[in-house]
mmCIF file of C-alpha atoms and ligand atoms in Angstrom:
data_model
loop_
_atom_site.group_PDB
_atom_site.id
_atom_site.type_symbol
_atom_site.label_atom_id
_atom_site.label_comp_id
_atom_site.label_asym_id
_atom_site.label_seq_id
_atom_site.Cartn_x
_atom_site.Cartn_y
_atom_site.Cartn_z
ATOM 1 C CA MET A 862 -18.923 28.053 -15.232
ATOM 2 C CA PRO A 863 -21.891 29.411 -17.291
ATOM 3 C CA PRO A 864 -22.651 27.391 -20.426
ATOM 4 C CA HIS A 865 -21.456 28.972 -23.680
ATOM 5 C CA PRO A 866 -23.376 28.513 -26.922
ATOM 6 C CA ILE A 867 -21.110 26.650 -29.349
ATOM 7 C CA PRO A 868 -21.461 27.624 -32.998
ATOM 8 C CA HIS A 869 -21.635 24.654 -35.346
ATOM 9 C CA LEU A 870 -18.844 25.710 -37.636
ATOM 10 C CA PRO A 871 -16.291 23.105 -38.702
ATOM 11 C CA LEU A 872 -13.464 25.634 -38.386
ATOM 12 C CA PHE A 873 -14.454 26.556 -34.838
ATOM 13 C CA ARG A 874 -14.722 22.901 -33.937
ATOM 14 C CA SER A 875 -11.208 22.010 -35.035
ATOM 15 C CA ALA A 876 -9.852 25.087 -33.271
ATOM 16 C CA LEU A 877 -11.607 23.895 -30.138
ATOM 17 C CA LEU A 878 -10.163 20.403 -30.503
ATOM 18 C CA TYR A 879 -6.713 21.857 -31.006
ATOM 19 C CA ALA A 880 -7.047 24.054 -27.927
ATOM 20 C CA THR A 881 -8.230 21.084 -25.871
ATOM 21 C CA ALA A 882 -5.275 18.988 -27.022
ATOM 22 C CA VAL A 883 -2.828 21.779 -26.144
ATOM 23 C CA LEU A 884 -4.420 22.161 -22.734
ATOM 24 C CA LEU A 885 -4.229 18.439 -22.087
ATOM 25 C CA LEU A 886 -0.599 18.261 -23.156
ATOM 26 C CA PHE A 887 0.245 21.232 -20.993
ATOM 27 C CA SER A 888 -1.403 19.638 -17.969
ATOM 28 C CA LEU A 889 0.298 16.288 -18.531
ATOM 29 C CA GLY A 890 3.607 18.029 -19.072
ATOM 30 C CA TYR A 891 3.134 19.911 -15.841
ATOM 31 C CA ILE A 892 2.455 16.738 -13.883
ATOM 32 C CA ALA A 893 5.342 14.880 -15.522
ATOM 33 C CA GLY A 894 7.619 17.815 -14.747
ATOM 34 C CA LEU A 895 6.595 17.805 -11.120
ATOM 35 C CA LEU A 896 7.097 14.078 -10.809
ATOM 36 C CA SER A 897 10.464 13.892 -12.508
ATOM 37 C CA ALA A 898 11.821 16.916 -10.661
ATOM 38 C CA THR A 899 10.666 15.369 -7.402
ATOM 39 C CA SER A 900 12.224 11.979 -8.025
ATOM 40 C CA LEU A 901 15.476 13.636 -9.095
ATOM 41 C CA LEU A 902 15.686 15.280 -5.708
ATOM 42 C CA ILE A 903 15.319 12.137 -3.692
ATOM 43 C CA PRO A 904 18.863 10.729 -3.934
ATOM 44 C CA GLN A 905 20.223 14.002 -2.553
ATOM 45 C CA LEU A 906 18.015 13.829 0.492
ATOM 46 C CA ASN A 907 19.710 10.921 2.207
ATOM 47 C CA THR A 908 22.437 12.952 3.853
ATOM 48 C CA GLN A 909 22.041 12.901 7.589
ATOM 49 C CA THR A 910 22.608 16.398 8.828
ATOM 50 C CA PRO A 911 22.347 17.316 12.481
ATOM 51 C CA ILE A 912 20.636 20.652 12.800
ATOM 52 C CA HIS A 913 20.114 23.241 15.487
ATOM 53 C CA PRO A 914 17.452 25.589 14.216
ATOM 54 C CA THR A 915 16.485 28.686 16.152
ATOM 55 C CA VAL A 916 13.086 30.322 16.386
ATOM 56 C CA GLY A 917 12.588 33.588 14.580
ATOM 57 C CA GLY A 918 13.962 32.372 11.293
ATOM 58 C CA SER A 919 17.645 32.456 12.162
ATOM 59 C CA THR A 920 19.226 29.795 10.042
ATOM 60 C CA ALA A 921 22.807 30.407 11.121
ATOM 61 C CA SER A 922 23.365 26.813 12.136
ATOM 62 C CA LEU A 923 21.045 25.192 9.596
ATOM 63 C CA SER A 924 22.997 23.385 6.943
ATOM 64 C CA PRO A 925 21.565 24.394 3.599
ATOM 65 C CA LEU A 926 20.667 21.467 1.395
ATOM 66 C CA MET A 927 19.270 20.680 -2.039
ATOM 67 C CA LEU A 928 15.954 22.085 -3.260
ATOM 68 C CA PRO A 929 15.906 24.310 -6.294
ATOM 69 C CA ALA A 930 14.693 27.864 -5.842
ATOM 70 C CA LYS A 931 12.234 27.456 -8.689
ATOM 71 C CA THR A 932 8.625 27.066 -7.577
ATOM 72 C CA PRO A 933 6.315 25.182 -9.923
ATOM 73 C CA GLN A 934 3.405 27.266 -11.121
ATOM 74 C CA PRO A 935 -0.068 25.792 -10.718
ATOM 75 C CA PRO A 936 -1.679 24.913 -14.032
ATOM 76 C CA GLN A 937 -3.690 28.101 -14.430
ATOM 77 C CA SER A 938 -5.484 26.675 -17.417
ATOM 78 C CA ASP A 939 -7.382 23.996 -15.525
ATOM 79 C CA PRO A 940 -9.160 25.028 -12.339
ATOM 80 C CA GLN A 941 -9.845 21.425 -11.404
ATOM 81 C CA LEU A 942 -6.167 20.447 -11.573
ATOM 82 C CA ARG A 943 -5.287 23.602 -9.690
ATOM 83 C CA ASP A 944 -7.384 22.301 -6.802
ATOM 84 C CA LEU A 945 -4.723 19.687 -6.145
ATOM 85 C CA LEU A 946 -2.363 22.411 -4.972
ATOM 86 C CA ASN A 947 -4.927 24.677 -3.362
ATOM 87 C CA PHE A 948 -5.059 24.588 0.405
ATOM 88 C CA ARG A 949 -6.245 27.190 2.845
ATOM 89 C CA THR A 950 -3.205 29.221 3.899
ATOM 90 C CA GLU A 951 -4.848 32.030 5.870
ATOM 91 C CA CYS A 952 -6.302 31.271 9.264
ATOM 92 C CA ALA A 953 -7.961 33.338 12.000
ATOM 93 C CA SER A 954 -5.791 35.781 13.949
ATOM 94 C CA PRO A 955 -3.771 33.912 16.539
ATOM 95 C CA VAL A 956 -5.245 33.815 20.042
ATOM 96 C CA PRO A 957 -2.854 34.391 22.964
ATOM 97 C CA ASN A 958 -1.219 31.177 24.209
ATOM 98 C CA ASP A 959 -3.094 31.363 27.517
ATOM 99 C CA PHE A 960 -6.394 31.116 25.643
ATOM 100 C CA VAL A 961 -5.603 27.926 23.767
ATOM 101 C CA LEU A 962 -6.448 25.477 26.539
ATOM 102 C CA PRO A 963 -9.657 27.266 27.663
ATOM 103 C CA ILE A 964 -10.834 27.460 24.039
ATOM 104 C CA LEU A 965 -10.239 23.754 23.498
ATOM 105 C CA LEU A 966 -11.832 22.803 26.814
ATOM 106 C CA ASN A 967 -14.843 24.892 25.898
ATOM 107 C CA ARG A 968 -15.289 23.808 22.310
ATOM 108 C CA LEU A 969 -14.353 20.148 22.696
ATOM 109 C CA TYR A 970 -15.239 19.209 26.262
ATOM 110 C CA ASN A 971 -17.942 21.537 27.603
ATOM 111 C CA ASN A 972 -15.383 23.188 29.933
ATOM 112 C CA THR A 973 -14.545 19.964 31.750
ATOM 113 C CA SER A 974 -11.080 18.434 31.591
ATOM 114 C CA PRO A 975 -11.148 15.143 29.712
ATOM 115 C CA TYR A 976 -8.981 13.816 32.543
ATOM 116 C CA ALA A 977 -11.562 14.636 35.239
ATOM 117 C CA ASN A 978 -12.379 11.440 37.161
ATOM 118 C CA PHE A 979 -10.429 9.458 34.608
ATOM 119 C CA PRO A 980 -10.328 6.527 34.383
ATOM 120 C CA SER A 981 -13.706 5.435 35.633
ATOM 121 C CA PRO A 982 -13.599 1.987 37.254
ATOM 122 C CA GLU A 983 -15.341 0.443 34.204
ATOM 123 C CA THR A 984 -12.730 1.930 31.851
ATOM 124 C CA ALA A 985 -9.785 1.147 34.116
ATOM 125 C CA LYS A 986 -10.418 -2.573 34.004
ATOM 126 C CA LEU A 987 -10.298 -2.608 30.205
ATOM 127 C CA LEU A 988 -6.870 -0.964 29.999
ATOM 128 C CA LEU A 989 -3.365 -2.417 30.251
ATOM 129 C CA PRO A 990 -1.021 -1.440 33.068
ATOM 130 C CA THR A 991 1.005 1.492 31.691
ATOM 131 C CA ALA A 992 4.435 0.662 30.398
ATOM 132 C CA ALA A 993 7.366 2.692 31.688
ATOM 133 C CA LYS A 994 7.687 3.790 28.093
ATOM 134 C CA PRO A 995 4.720 3.278 25.748
ATOM 135 C CA ARG A 996 5.307 1.580 22.412
ATOM 136 C CA GLY A 997 6.440 4.089 19.811
ATOM 137 C CA TRP A 998 8.820 4.491 16.907
ATOM 138 C CA GLY A 999 11.830 6.788 17.141
ATOM 139 C CA SER A 1000 9.957 8.618 19.905
ATOM 140 C CA THR A 1001 13.041 9.675 21.812
ATOM 141 C CA ASN A 1002 15.288 10.436 18.859
ATOM 142 C CA PRO A 1003 17.615 13.428 19.358
ATOM 143 C CA VAL A 1004 15.509 15.529 16.963
ATOM 144 C CA PHE A 1005 13.008 16.214 19.776
ATOM 145 C CA ALA A 1006 15.634 17.474 22.219
ATOM 146 C CA ASP A 1007 17.356 19.516 19.498
ATOM 147 C CA LEU A 1008 14.162 21.230 18.371
ATOM 148 C CA ILE A 1009 12.761 21.853 21.845
ATOM 149 C CA SER A 1010 15.976 23.260 23.264
ATOM 150 C CA SER A 1011 16.559 25.591 20.328
ATOM 151 C CA LEU A 1012 12.976 26.602 19.507
ATOM 152 C CA ARG A 1013 11.562 26.614 23.086
ATOM 153 C CA PRO A 1014 8.022 25.989 21.761
ATOM 154 C CA LEU A 1015 5.039 26.811 23.972
ATOM 155 C CA ILE A 1016 2.358 25.315 21.746
ATOM 156 C CA ILE A 1017 3.251 21.983 20.186
ATOM 157 C CA ILE A 1018 0.860 20.188 17.839
ATOM 158 C CA GLU A 1019 1.387 16.497 17.225
ATOM 159 C CA LEU A 1020 -0.405 14.786 14.330
ATOM 160 C CA GLY A 1021 -0.360 11.050 15.007
ATOM 161 C CA THR A 1022 0.016 10.222 18.696
ATOM 162 C CA PHE A 1023 -0.845 6.514 19.039
ATOM 163 C CA LEU A 1024 0.025 5.672 22.682
ATOM 164 C CA GLY A 1025 1.762 8.991 23.315
ATOM 165 C CA ALA A 1026 5.417 7.923 23.462
ATOM 166 C CA SER A 1027 6.766 10.995 21.663
ATOM 167 C CA ALA A 1028 4.216 13.337 23.275
ATOM 168 C CA LEU A 1029 5.371 12.221 26.737
ATOM 169 C CA HIS A 1030 8.995 12.572 25.701
ATOM 170 C CA MET A 1031 8.320 16.126 24.512
ATOM 171 C CA ALA A 1032 6.451 16.811 27.758
ATOM 172 C CA ALA A 1033 9.507 15.735 29.754
ATOM 173 C CA LEU A 1034 11.801 17.834 27.584
ATOM 174 C CA THR A 1035 9.682 20.980 27.922
ATOM 175 C CA ARG A 1036 9.389 20.368 31.670
ATOM 176 C CA ASN A 1037 13.172 20.039 31.948
ATOM 177 C CA HIS A 1038 13.572 23.316 30.060
ATOM 178 C CA SER A 1039 11.082 24.993 32.438
ATOM 179 C CA LEU A 1040 8.725 25.680 29.534
ATOM 180 C CA GLN A 1041 4.986 25.930 30.253
ATOM 181 C CA SER A 1042 4.240 24.130 27.013
ATOM 182 C CA LEU A 1043 0.992 22.623 25.855
ATOM 183 C CA ILE A 1044 1.145 19.582 23.583
ATOM 184 C CA LEU A 1045 -2.001 19.063 21.499
ATOM 185 C CA CYS A 1046 -2.250 15.425 20.448
ATOM 186 C CA VAL A 1047 -4.323 15.003 17.291
ATOM 187 C CA ASP A 1048 -5.188 11.417 16.456
ATOM 188 C CA ASP A 1049 -8.356 9.465 15.803
ATOM 189 C CA PHE A 1050 -6.879 6.991 18.316
ATOM 190 C CA ARG A 1051 -8.004 3.997 16.315
ATOM 191 C CA GLY A 1052 -4.701 2.801 14.913
ATOM 192 C CA TRP A 1053 -5.005 1.333 11.440
ATOM 193 C CA PRO A 1054 -6.381 -1.910 10.015
ATOM 194 C CA VAL A 1055 -4.569 -4.945 11.472
ATOM 195 C CA PHE A 1056 -2.198 -2.877 13.659
ATOM 196 C CA ARG A 1057 -3.069 -5.214 16.503
ATOM 197 C CA SER A 1058 -1.466 -8.240 14.889
ATOM 198 C CA ARG A 1059 2.037 -6.907 15.567
ATOM 199 C CA LEU A 1060 1.312 -4.838 18.655
ATOM 200 C CA ALA A 1061 -1.020 -7.033 20.709
ATOM 201 C CA ARG A 1062 1.236 -6.830 23.768
ATOM 202 C CA HIS A 1063 1.142 -3.033 23.803
ATOM 203 C CA VAL A 1064 -2.535 -2.259 23.285
ATOM 204 C CA PRO A 1065 -5.736 -3.150 25.143
ATOM 205 C CA ALA A 1066 -8.204 -5.618 23.669
ATOM 206 C CA PRO A 1067 -10.855 -3.831 21.596
ATOM 207 C CA ARG A 1068 -14.259 -3.299 23.140
ATOM 208 C CA HIS A 1069 -17.288 -3.410 20.822
ATOM 209 C CA ALA A 1070 -15.025 -2.390 17.925
ATOM 210 C CA ASP A 1071 -13.522 0.503 19.887
ATOM 211 C CA SER A 1072 -9.739 0.238 20.013
ATOM 212 C CA LEU A 1073 -9.525 1.990 23.427
ATOM 213 C CA LEU A 1074 -6.304 3.634 22.242
ATOM 214 C CA LEU A 1075 -7.512 7.058 23.405
ATOM 215 C CA HIS A 1076 -8.060 5.825 26.925
ATOM 216 C CA GLN A 1077 -4.846 3.818 27.011
ATOM 217 C CA PHE A 1078 -2.980 6.970 25.886
ATOM 218 C CA MET A 1079 -4.763 9.090 28.508
ATOM 219 C CA LEU A 1080 -3.870 6.582 31.217
ATOM 220 C CA GLY A 1081 -0.202 6.852 30.233
ATOM 221 C CA VAL A 1082 -0.421 10.648 30.411
ATOM 222 C CA SER A 1083 -2.100 10.490 33.844
ATOM 223 C CA VAL A 1084 0.477 8.073 35.260
ATOM 224 C CA ALA A 1085 3.301 10.264 33.918
ATOM 225 C CA GLY A 1086 1.722 13.251 35.686
ATOM 226 C CA GLU A 1087 1.483 15.215 32.441
ATOM 227 C CA THR A 1088 -2.262 15.901 32.214
ATOM 228 C CA GLY A 1089 -1.533 19.620 32.400
ATOM 229 C CA ARG A 1090 0.729 19.498 29.371
ATOM 230 C CA VAL A 1091 -0.520 16.729 27.086
ATOM 231 C CA PHE A 1092 -3.999 17.310 25.712
ATOM 232 C CA PRO A 1093 -6.041 14.862 23.604
ATOM 233 C CA VAL A 1094 -7.688 16.138 20.417
ATOM 234 C CA PRO A 1095 -9.329 12.888 19.282
ATOM 235 C CA PHE A 1096 -10.303 13.733 15.703
ATOM 236 C CA SER A 1097 -8.975 13.222 12.214
ATOM 237 C CA THR A 1098 -6.008 15.436 11.343
ATOM 238 C CA SER A 1099 -8.035 17.240 8.642
ATOM 239 C CA SER A 1100 -10.951 18.143 10.885
ATOM 240 C CA ALA A 1101 -8.765 19.111 13.855
ATOM 241 C CA LEU A 1102 -6.483 21.315 11.744
ATOM 242 C CA ALA A 1103 -9.487 23.006 10.132
ATOM 243 C CA ALA A 1104 -10.821 23.787 13.624
ATOM 244 C CA PHE A 1105 -7.437 25.120 14.820
ATOM 245 C CA CYS A 1106 -7.354 27.319 11.720
ATOM 246 C CA ASP A 1107 -10.867 28.664 12.421
ATOM 247 C CA TRP A 1108 -10.109 29.250 16.105
ATOM 248 C CA GLY A 1109 -6.701 30.916 15.669
ATOM 249 C CA ILE A 1110 -4.766 28.105 17.363
ATOM 250 C CA TYR A 1111 -1.204 27.981 16.012
ATOM 251 C CA GLY A 1112 1.744 25.738 16.825
ATOM 252 C CA ASP A 1113 5.336 26.850 17.394
ATOM 253 C CA LEU A 1114 6.380 23.295 16.627
ATOM 254 C CA ILE A 1115 4.265 20.809 14.664
ATOM 255 C CA GLU A 1116 5.124 17.138 14.348
ATOM 256 C CA VAL A 1117 3.542 15.432 11.354
ATOM 257 C CA ASP A 1118 3.432 11.697 11.948
ATOM 258 C CA ALA A 1119 -0.039 10.512 10.967
ATOM 259 C CA GLY A 1120 -0.831 8.753 7.650
ATOM 260 C CA HIS A 1121 2.351 7.610 5.879
ATOM 261 C CA ASP A 1122 0.956 7.432 2.344
ATOM 262 C CA PHE A 1123 1.684 10.299 -0.013
ATOM 263 C CA HIS A 1124 -1.794 11.812 -0.094
ATOM 264 C CA SER A 1125 -2.316 11.718 3.683
ATOM 265 C CA ALA A 1126 1.097 13.244 4.314
ATOM 266 C CA TRP A 1127 0.578 15.858 1.576
ATOM 267 C CA SER A 1128 -2.750 16.923 3.045
ATOM 268 C CA ASP A 1129 -1.397 16.986 6.626
ATOM 269 C CA LEU A 1130 1.647 19.041 5.608
ATOM 270 C CA ASN A 1131 -0.373 21.670 3.812
ATOM 271 C CA LYS A 1132 -3.034 21.966 6.502
ATOM 272 C CA ALA A 1133 -0.491 21.981 9.329
ATOM 273 C CA TYR A 1134 1.585 24.697 7.679
ATOM 274 C CA ALA A 1135 -1.427 27.016 7.755
ATOM 275 C CA VAL A 1136 -1.447 26.824 11.579
ATOM 276 C CA LEU A 1137 2.328 26.995 11.994
ATOM 277 C CA ARG A 1138 3.461 30.233 13.547
ATOM 278 C CA THR A 1139 5.987 32.407 11.726
ATOM 279 C CA GLY A 1140 9.437 31.172 12.719
ATOM 280 C CA GLY A 1141 7.903 27.858 13.762
ATOM 281 C CA ILE A 1142 9.053 24.475 12.565
ATOM 282 C CA LEU A 1143 7.269 21.570 10.924
ATOM 283 C CA PHE A 1144 8.967 18.192 11.296
ATOM 284 C CA GLY A 1145 8.080 14.544 11.139
ATOM 285 C CA HIS A 1146 9.070 10.930 11.258
ATOM 286 C CA ASP A 1147 9.603 8.225 8.669
ATOM 287 C CA TYR A 1148 11.558 10.208 6.160
ATOM 288 C CA HIS A 1149 13.130 6.964 5.012
ATOM 289 C CA THR A 1150 10.166 4.629 5.282
ATOM 290 C CA ALA A 1151 9.414 2.697 2.115
ATOM 291 C CA ALA A 1152 5.623 2.781 2.632
ATOM 292 C CA ASP A 1153 3.675 3.937 -0.430
ATOM 293 C CA ASN A 1154 6.871 4.145 -2.453
ATOM 294 C CA HIS A 1155 8.407 6.583 0.069
ATOM 295 C CA GLY A 1156 5.136 8.472 0.291
ATOM 296 C CA VAL A 1157 6.205 10.646 3.231
ATOM 297 C CA ARG A 1158 9.441 11.703 1.571
ATOM 298 C CA ARG A 1159 7.708 12.402 -1.732
ATOM 299 C CA ALA A 1160 5.151 14.599 0.028
ATOM 300 C CA VAL A 1161 7.765 16.455 2.088
ATOM 301 C CA THR A 1162 9.979 17.014 -0.947
ATOM 302 C CA LEU A 1163 7.133 18.322 -3.072
ATOM 303 C CA PHE A 1164 5.869 20.509 -0.242
ATOM 304 C CA ALA A 1165 9.277 22.067 0.396
ATOM 305 C CA ARG A 1166 9.602 22.709 -3.307
ATOM 306 C CA VAL A 1167 6.179 24.325 -3.686
ATOM 307 C CA LYS A 1168 6.861 26.563 -0.659
ATOM 308 C CA GLY A 1169 10.467 27.274 -1.674
ATOM 309 C CA ILE A 1170 11.857 26.203 1.699
ATOM 310 C CA LYS A 1171 14.573 23.769 2.706
ATOM 311 C CA VAL A 1172 14.105 20.296 4.105
ATOM 312 C CA LEU A 1173 16.750 18.903 6.416
ATOM 313 C CA PRO A 1174 16.949 15.200 7.195
ATOM 314 C CA HIS A 1175 17.634 14.535 10.877
ATOM 315 C CA GLY A 1176 18.192 10.824 11.511
ATOM 316 C CA GLU A 1177 14.901 9.075 10.779
ATOM 317 C CA HIS A 1178 13.155 12.438 10.785
ATOM 318 C CA TRP A 1179 12.766 15.331 8.364
ATOM 319 C CA VAL A 1180 12.729 18.960 9.484
ATOM 320 C CA LEU A 1181 11.605 21.947 7.439
ATOM 321 C CA ALA A 1182 13.371 25.287 7.728
ATOM 322 C CA PRO A 1183 11.508 27.773 9.984
ATOM 323 C CA LYS A 1184 8.382 29.281 8.412
ATOM 324 C CA PRO A 1185 9.363 32.548 6.765
ATOM 325 C CA ILE A 1186 7.711 35.807 7.768
ATOM 326 C CA ALA A 1187 5.978 36.426 4.472
ATOM 327 C CA SER A 1188 3.941 33.241 4.509
ATOM 328 C CA GLY A 1189 1.693 33.646 7.527
ATOM 329 C CA PRO A 1190 0.640 35.529 10.645
ATOM 330 C CA ASP A 1191 2.740 35.461 13.774
HETATM 331 C C1 NAG B 1651 -22.230 21.200 29.869
HETATM 332 O O1 NAG B 1651 -21.964 21.413 31.230
HETATM 333 C C2 NAG B 1651 -23.015 21.990 31.963
HETATM 334 C C3 NAG B 1651 -22.572 22.175 33.403
HETATM 335 O O2 NAG B 1651 -21.451 22.978 33.441
HETATM 336 C C4 NAG B 1651 -24.241 21.097 31.906
HETATM 337 O O3 NAG B 1651 -25.321 21.739 32.558
HETATM 338 C C5 NAG B 1651 -24.608 20.836 30.459
HETATM 339 O O4 NAG B 1651 -25.664 19.900 30.401
HETATM 340 C C6 NAG B 1651 -23.418 20.291 29.708
HETATM 341 N N1 NAG B 1651 -23.751 20.162 28.318
HETATM 342 C C7 NAG B 1651 -23.575 19.041 27.647
HETATM 343 C C8 NAG B 1651 -23.939 19.078 26.192
HETATM 344 O O5 NAG B 1651 -23.128 18.037 28.152
HETATM 345 C C1 NAG B 1652 14.586 15.440 32.485
HETATM 346 O O1 NAG B 1652 15.375 15.644 33.640
HETATM 347 C C2 NAG B 1652 15.455 14.507 34.512
HETATM 348 C C3 NAG B 1652 16.191 14.933 35.767
HETATM 349 O O2 NAG B 1652 17.395 15.534 35.420
HETATM 350 C C4 NAG B 1652 16.154 13.385 33.771
HETATM 351 O O3 NAG B 1652 16.240 12.240 34.581
HETATM 352 C C5 NAG B 1652 15.369 13.060 32.517
HETATM 353 O O4 NAG B 1652 16.059 12.082 31.760
HETATM 354 C C6 NAG B 1652 15.157 14.307 31.667
HETATM 355 N N1 NAG B 1652 14.264 13.957 30.594
HETATM 356 C C7 NAG B 1652 14.551 14.163 29.324
HETATM 357 C C8 NAG B 1652 13.553 13.697 28.339
HETATM 358 O O5 NAG B 1652 15.567 14.703 28.942
#
């Protein structure tokens, strides 16, 4: 903003003070309004409603729930506060599905499959034998089968993969439905501080501070014979989603299951929605987790409210209504 000369008039000064106070009150009122409206919604969100959404926006069998139609307006008066709600919503034109894998192989792996000659003998001896089912949380809940059978997604994006339990479950489901789906697994594959204390049995010992989670995940994918369907994108959710947005890579189904604190979930939701295809569905785990004072649920509730769409609890998961036509490319 260009600097404005301020006249030294007492009258002007008090008017300025008054205007500042009004602005401040307005901003605080806006935030308080958001917070109280959000917390009021939470008790209504505990209903467990089985859903059977259909691609293309048909909501015939979606049970409508809660959420007021009213969308909060960003505080126009304060550009810095407005930034909190501003996310990129327009991405590059979608590339055809057949181009997604070649683009990723080219941009991320110099046109060589990350699974080529994997694992090398040196890597293999650092990894654990693969479990029949890798350690996960709610990874085979009915929500996956419900969404995959009704939506028939060809591009699935998963944010938060860990050892790949839900990715491999989705791979099996798409295989059983004869879908040539590609599952893009976005994760930094480092876990989180002290994750090892509770999960030592399930993860390899770290090597020079590297958690080896990426390679343990890739071994599980190889052993399951799903290297053609399950593709590692080993970056932070923010950087990977920004790249997908730039490259026109959209998901028909996006699972948000990375950071469980409010701000991580809020950022992931907004950035993932930009690369969700029209009629596609965003869903995620830990709707009921208490972490960060129900951070995931607070983020999902606020997001659904800002976008004016419904959120449907599904067991431990939450599912958003299909992305409406007006809000993005298809
Ligand atoms: C990419 O692969 C080509 C061979 O296809 C190789 O010549 C080149 O050095 C590789 N580039 C990098 C950065 O590894
Ligand atoms: C896929 O089909 C096979 C063979 O019918 C079955 O054993 C397996 O449980 C199915 N997988 C899933 C995830 O439904």
